[in-house]
mmCIF file of C-alpha atoms in Angstrom:
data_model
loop_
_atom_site.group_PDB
_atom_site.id
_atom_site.type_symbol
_atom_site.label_atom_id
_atom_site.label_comp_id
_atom_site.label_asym_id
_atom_site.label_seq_id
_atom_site.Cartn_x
_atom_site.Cartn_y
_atom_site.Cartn_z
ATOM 1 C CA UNK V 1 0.000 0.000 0.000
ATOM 2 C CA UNK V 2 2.698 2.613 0.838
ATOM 3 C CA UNK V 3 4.876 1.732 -2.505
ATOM 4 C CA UNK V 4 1.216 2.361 -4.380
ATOM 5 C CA UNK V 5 0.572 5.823 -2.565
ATOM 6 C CA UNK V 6 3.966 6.808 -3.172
ATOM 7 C CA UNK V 7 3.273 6.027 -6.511
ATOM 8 C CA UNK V 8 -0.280 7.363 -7.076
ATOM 9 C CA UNK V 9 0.899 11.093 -5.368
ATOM 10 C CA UNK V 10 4.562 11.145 -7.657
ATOM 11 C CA UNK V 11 3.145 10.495 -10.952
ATOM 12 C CA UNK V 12 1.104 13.501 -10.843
ATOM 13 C CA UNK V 13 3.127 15.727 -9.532
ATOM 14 C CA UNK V 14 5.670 15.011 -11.633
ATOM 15 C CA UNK V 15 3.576 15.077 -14.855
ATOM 16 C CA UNK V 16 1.934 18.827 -13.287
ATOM 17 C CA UNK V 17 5.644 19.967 -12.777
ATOM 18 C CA UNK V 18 6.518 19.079 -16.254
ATOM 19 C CA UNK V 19 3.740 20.512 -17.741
ATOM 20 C CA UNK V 20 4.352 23.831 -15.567
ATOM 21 C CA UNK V 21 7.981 23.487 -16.381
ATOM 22 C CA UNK V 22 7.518 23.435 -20.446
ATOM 23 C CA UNK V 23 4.524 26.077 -19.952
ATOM 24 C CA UNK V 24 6.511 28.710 -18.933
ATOM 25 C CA UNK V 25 9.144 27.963 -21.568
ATOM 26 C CA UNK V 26 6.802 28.412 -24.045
ATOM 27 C CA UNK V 27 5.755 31.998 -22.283
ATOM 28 C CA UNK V 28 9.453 32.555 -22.733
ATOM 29 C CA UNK V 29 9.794 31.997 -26.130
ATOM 30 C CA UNK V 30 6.964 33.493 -27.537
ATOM 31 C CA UNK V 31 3.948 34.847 -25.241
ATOM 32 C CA UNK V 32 1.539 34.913 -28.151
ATOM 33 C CA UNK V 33 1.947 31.778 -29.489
ATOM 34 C CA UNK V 34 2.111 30.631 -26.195
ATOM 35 C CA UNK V 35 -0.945 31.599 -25.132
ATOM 36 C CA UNK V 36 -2.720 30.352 -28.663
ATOM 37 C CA UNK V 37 -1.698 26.622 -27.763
ATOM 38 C CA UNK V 38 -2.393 26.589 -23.621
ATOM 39 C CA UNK V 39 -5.742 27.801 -24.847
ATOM 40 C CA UNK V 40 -6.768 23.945 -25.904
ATOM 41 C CA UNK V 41 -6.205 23.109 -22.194
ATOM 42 C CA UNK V 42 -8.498 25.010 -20.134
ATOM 43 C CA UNK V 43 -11.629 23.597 -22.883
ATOM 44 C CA UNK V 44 -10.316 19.932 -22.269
ATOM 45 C CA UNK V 45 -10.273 20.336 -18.039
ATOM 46 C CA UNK V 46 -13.797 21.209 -18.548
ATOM 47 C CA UNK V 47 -15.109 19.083 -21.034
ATOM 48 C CA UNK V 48 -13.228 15.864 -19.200
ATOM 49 C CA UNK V 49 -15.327 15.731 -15.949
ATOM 50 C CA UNK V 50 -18.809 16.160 -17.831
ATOM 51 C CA UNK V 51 -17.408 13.234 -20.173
ATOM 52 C CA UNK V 52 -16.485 11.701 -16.762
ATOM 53 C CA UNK V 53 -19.911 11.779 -14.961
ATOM 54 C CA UNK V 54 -21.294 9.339 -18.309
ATOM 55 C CA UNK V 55 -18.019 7.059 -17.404
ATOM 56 C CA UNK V 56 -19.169 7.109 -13.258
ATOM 57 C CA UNK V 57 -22.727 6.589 -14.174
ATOM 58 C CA UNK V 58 -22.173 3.319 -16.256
ATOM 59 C CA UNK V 59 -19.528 2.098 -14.433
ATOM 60 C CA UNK V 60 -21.911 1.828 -11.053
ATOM 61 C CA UNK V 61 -23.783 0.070 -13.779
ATOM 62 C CA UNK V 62 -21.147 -2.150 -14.672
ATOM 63 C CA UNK V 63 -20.258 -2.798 -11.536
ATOM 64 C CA UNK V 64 -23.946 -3.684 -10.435
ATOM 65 C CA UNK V 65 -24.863 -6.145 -13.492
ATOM 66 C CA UNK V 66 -21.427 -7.896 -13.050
ATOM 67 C CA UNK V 67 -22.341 -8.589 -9.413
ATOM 68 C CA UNK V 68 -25.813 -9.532 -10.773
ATOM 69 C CA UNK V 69 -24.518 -12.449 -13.238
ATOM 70 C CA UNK V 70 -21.668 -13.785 -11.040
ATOM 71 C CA UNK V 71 -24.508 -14.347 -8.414
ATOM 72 C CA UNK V 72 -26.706 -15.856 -10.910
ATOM 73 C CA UNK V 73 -24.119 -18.227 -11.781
ATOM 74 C CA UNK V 74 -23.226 -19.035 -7.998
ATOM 75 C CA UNK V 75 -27.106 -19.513 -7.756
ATOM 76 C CA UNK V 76 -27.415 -22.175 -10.454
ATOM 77 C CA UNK V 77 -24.111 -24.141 -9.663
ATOM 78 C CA UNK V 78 -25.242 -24.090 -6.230
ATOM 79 C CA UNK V 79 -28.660 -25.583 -7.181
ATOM 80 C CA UNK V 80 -27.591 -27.689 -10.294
ATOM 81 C CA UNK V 81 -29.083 -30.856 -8.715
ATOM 82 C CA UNK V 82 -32.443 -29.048 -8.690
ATOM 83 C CA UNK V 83 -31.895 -27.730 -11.955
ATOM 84 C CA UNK V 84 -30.848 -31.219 -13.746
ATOM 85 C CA UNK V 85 -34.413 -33.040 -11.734
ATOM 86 C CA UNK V 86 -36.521 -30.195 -12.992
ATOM 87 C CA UNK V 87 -35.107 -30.028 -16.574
ATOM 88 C CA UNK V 88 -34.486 -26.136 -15.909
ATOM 89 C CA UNK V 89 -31.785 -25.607 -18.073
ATOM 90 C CA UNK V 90 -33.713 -23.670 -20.972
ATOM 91 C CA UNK V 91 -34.840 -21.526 -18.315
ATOM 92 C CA UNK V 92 -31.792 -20.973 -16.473
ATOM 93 C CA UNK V 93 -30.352 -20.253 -19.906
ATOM 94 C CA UNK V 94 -33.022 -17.772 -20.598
ATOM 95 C CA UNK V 95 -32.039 -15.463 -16.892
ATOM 96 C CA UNK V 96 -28.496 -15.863 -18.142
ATOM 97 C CA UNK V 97 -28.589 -14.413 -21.471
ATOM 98 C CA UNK V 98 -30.569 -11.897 -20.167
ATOM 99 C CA UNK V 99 -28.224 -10.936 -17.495
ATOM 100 C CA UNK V 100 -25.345 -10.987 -19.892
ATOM 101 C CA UNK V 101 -27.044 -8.893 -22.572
ATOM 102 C CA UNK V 102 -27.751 -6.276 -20.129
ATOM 103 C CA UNK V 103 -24.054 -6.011 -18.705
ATOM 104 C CA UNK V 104 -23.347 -6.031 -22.717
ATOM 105 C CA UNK V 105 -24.980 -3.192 -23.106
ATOM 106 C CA UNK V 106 -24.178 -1.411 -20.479
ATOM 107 C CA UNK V 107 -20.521 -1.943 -21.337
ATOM 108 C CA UNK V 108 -20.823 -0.398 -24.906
ATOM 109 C CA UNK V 109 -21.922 2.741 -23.430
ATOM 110 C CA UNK V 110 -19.439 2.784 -20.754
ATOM 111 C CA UNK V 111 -16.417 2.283 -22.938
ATOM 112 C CA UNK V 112 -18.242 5.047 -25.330
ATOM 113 C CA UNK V 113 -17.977 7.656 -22.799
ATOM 114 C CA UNK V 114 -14.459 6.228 -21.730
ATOM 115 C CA UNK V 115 -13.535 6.678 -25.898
ATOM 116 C CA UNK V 116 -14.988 9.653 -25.881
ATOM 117 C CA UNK V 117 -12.577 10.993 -23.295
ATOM 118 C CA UNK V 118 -9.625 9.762 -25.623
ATOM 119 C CA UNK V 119 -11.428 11.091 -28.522
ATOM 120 C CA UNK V 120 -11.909 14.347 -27.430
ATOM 121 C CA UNK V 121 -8.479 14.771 -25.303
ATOM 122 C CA UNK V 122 -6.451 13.939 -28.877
ATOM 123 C CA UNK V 123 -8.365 16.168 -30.857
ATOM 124 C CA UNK V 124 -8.290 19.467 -29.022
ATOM 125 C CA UNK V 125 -4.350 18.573 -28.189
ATOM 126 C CA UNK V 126 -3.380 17.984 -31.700
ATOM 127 C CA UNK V 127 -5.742 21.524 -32.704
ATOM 128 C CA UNK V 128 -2.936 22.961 -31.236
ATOM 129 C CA UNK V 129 0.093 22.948 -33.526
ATOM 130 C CA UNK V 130 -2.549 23.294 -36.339
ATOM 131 C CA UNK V 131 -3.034 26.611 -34.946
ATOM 132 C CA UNK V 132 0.201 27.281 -34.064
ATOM 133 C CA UNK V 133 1.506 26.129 -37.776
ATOM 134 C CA UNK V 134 -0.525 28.514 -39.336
ATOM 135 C CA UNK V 135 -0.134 31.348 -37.068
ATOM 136 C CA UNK V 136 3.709 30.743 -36.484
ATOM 137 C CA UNK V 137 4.072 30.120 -40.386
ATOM 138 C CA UNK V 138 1.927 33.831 -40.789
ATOM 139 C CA UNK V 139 4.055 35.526 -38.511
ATOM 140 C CA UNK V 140 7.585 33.786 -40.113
ATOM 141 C CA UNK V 141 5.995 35.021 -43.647
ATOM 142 C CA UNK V 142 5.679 38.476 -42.657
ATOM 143 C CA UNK V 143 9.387 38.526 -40.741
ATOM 144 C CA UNK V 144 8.371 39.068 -37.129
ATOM 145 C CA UNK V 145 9.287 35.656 -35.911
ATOM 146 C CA UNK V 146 12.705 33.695 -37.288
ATOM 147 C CA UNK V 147 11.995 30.236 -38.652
ATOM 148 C CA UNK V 148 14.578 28.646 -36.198
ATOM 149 C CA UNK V 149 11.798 30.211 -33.118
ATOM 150 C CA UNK V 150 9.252 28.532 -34.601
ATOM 151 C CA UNK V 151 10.785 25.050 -34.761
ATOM 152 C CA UNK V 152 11.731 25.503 -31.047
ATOM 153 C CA UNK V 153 8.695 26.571 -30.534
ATOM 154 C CA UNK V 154 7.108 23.397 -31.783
ATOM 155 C CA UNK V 155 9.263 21.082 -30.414
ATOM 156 C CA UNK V 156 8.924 22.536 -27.257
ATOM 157 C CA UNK V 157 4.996 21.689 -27.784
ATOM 158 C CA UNK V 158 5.573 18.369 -28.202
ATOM 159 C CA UNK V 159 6.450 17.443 -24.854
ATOM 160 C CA UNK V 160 3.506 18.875 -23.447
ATOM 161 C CA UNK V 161 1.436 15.694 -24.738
ATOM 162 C CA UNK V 162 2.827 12.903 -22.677
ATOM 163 C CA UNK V 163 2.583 14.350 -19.547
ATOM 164 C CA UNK V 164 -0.877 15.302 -20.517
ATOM 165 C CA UNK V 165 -1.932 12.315 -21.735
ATOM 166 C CA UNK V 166 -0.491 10.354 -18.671
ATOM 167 C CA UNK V 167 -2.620 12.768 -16.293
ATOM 168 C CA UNK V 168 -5.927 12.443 -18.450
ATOM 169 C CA UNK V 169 -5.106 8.344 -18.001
ATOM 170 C CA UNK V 170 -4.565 8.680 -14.466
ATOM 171 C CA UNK V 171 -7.729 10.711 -13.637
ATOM 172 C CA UNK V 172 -9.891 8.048 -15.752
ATOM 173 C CA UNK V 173 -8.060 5.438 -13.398
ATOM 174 C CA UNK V 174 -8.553 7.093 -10.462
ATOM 175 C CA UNK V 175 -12.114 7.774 -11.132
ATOM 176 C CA UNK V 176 -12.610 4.243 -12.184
ATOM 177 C CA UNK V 177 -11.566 2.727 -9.078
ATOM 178 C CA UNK V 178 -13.084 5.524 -7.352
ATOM 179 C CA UNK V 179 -16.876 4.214 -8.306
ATOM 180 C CA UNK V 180 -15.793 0.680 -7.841
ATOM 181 C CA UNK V 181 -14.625 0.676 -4.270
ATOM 182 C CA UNK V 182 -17.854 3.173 -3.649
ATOM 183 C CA UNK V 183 -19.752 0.611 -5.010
ATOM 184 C CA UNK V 184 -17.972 -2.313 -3.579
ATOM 185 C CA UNK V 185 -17.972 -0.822 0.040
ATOM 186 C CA UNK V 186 -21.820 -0.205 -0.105
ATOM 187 C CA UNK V 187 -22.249 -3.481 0.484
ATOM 188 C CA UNK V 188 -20.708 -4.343 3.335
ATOM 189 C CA UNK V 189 -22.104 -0.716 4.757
ATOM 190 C CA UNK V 190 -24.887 -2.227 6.449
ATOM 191 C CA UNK V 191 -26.515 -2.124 10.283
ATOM 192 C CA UNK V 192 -26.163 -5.221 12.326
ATOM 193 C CA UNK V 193 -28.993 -7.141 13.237
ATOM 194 C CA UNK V 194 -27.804 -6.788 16.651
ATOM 195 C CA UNK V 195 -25.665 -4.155 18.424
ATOM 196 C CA UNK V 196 -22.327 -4.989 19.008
ATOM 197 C CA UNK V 197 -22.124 -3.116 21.948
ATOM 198 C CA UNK V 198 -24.797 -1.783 24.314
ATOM 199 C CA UNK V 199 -26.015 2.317 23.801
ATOM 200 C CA UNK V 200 -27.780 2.517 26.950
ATOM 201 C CA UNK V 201 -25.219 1.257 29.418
ATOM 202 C CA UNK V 202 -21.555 0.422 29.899
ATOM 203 C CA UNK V 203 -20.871 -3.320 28.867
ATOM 204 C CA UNK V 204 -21.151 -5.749 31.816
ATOM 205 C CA UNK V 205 -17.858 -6.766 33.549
ATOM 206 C CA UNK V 206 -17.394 -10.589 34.863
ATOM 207 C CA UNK V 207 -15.567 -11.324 37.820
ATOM 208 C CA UNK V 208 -13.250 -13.775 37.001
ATOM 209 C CA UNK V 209 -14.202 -16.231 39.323
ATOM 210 C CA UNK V 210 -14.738 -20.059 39.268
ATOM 211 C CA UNK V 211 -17.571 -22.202 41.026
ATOM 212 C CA UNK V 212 -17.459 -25.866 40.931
ATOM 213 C CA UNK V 213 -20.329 -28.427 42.959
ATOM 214 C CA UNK V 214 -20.872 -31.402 43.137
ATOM 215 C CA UNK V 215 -18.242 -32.573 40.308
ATOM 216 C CA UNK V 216 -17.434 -36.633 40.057
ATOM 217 C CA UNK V 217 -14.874 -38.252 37.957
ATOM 218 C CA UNK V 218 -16.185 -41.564 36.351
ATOM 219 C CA UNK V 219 -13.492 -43.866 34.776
#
């Protein structure tokens, strides 16, 4: 566990220092075209989490018809006696095609949503050297910014994507396992049928003490 928090808390802040790091490098070298390609970024932060909230929904989904079916199959190994006297296979069948159609289904959408992430994260990050091409290749055509700029410029860009990518992949992750240990844990969240400990009074104290009568040893 400590290895994987160590883990969990280093890998974004690295990727968050790199990006910072290559941010302001790009400020440096030109502010204007600097500011044209951090402009993708703010649209993706806030189009990821309402992607994200489809992803959470289904998953809970997921997670709920994959409990569903494994039960189901428990149930009818369990009871496969019963089910071979009664000639209940067709209908057995029937409840597990069902069950698996369902998580199907639900697992289309979900990995929709999840593609949809991808989808949109690659498109607005590759928008950016388009824009920067043609506004970097304007500016280099009327002489206000040296070719050699704009290829450092651009190359420069370039290593903004990996760390990017590797924190959009680690907040699907994180939100992933998020839903399923929510969803996990609700289960076991549940009242005893009886209190483990009394409300109304402190718990009762034995004396340690031993009483023995009338005690006979038969051989």
């Amino acid at each position: 566990p400590g290895n994987f928090v160590g883990m969990t808390v280093a890998s974004p802040v690295t990727n968050i220092l790199t990006l910072l790091a290559f941010a302001g490098y790009l400020l440096w070298l030109n502010p204007l075209l600097a500011a044209v390609s951090l402009s993708i970024y703010p649209i993706v932060v806030f189009l990821v989490p309402l992607l994200q909230k489809g992803v959470n929904k289904y998953n809970k989904k997921r997670v709920d018809a994959a409990r569903d079916l494994s039960s189901k199959i428990s149930e009818a190994a369990t009871g496969i006696h019963e089910i071979q006297a009664n000639s209940a296979y067709h209908i057995e069948a029937r409840k597990f095609d069902f069950l698996a159609k369902k998580l199907m289904d639900i697992r289309i959408i979900w990995n929709l949503y999840r593609q949809a992430i991808k989808v949109s994260n690659n498109f607005f990050t590759n928008l950016s050297p388009f824009l920067i091409f043609i506004l970097g290749g304007y500016l280099t055509i009327q002489g206000r910014l040296e070719l050699g700029a704009l290829v450092a410029f651009l190359s420069a860009q370039e290593k903004l994507y990996d760390p990017w990518r590797e924190l959009i992949d680690f907040y699907q992750s994180y939100q992933e396992a998020s839903v399923s240990y929510r969803r996990t844990m609700e289960y076991f969240d549940i009242e005893p049928d009886y209190e483990l400990a009394p409300t109304d009074r402190p718990p009762l104290e034995l004396e340690p003490s031993l009483t023995v009568k009338d005690l006979t040893f038969v051989t």
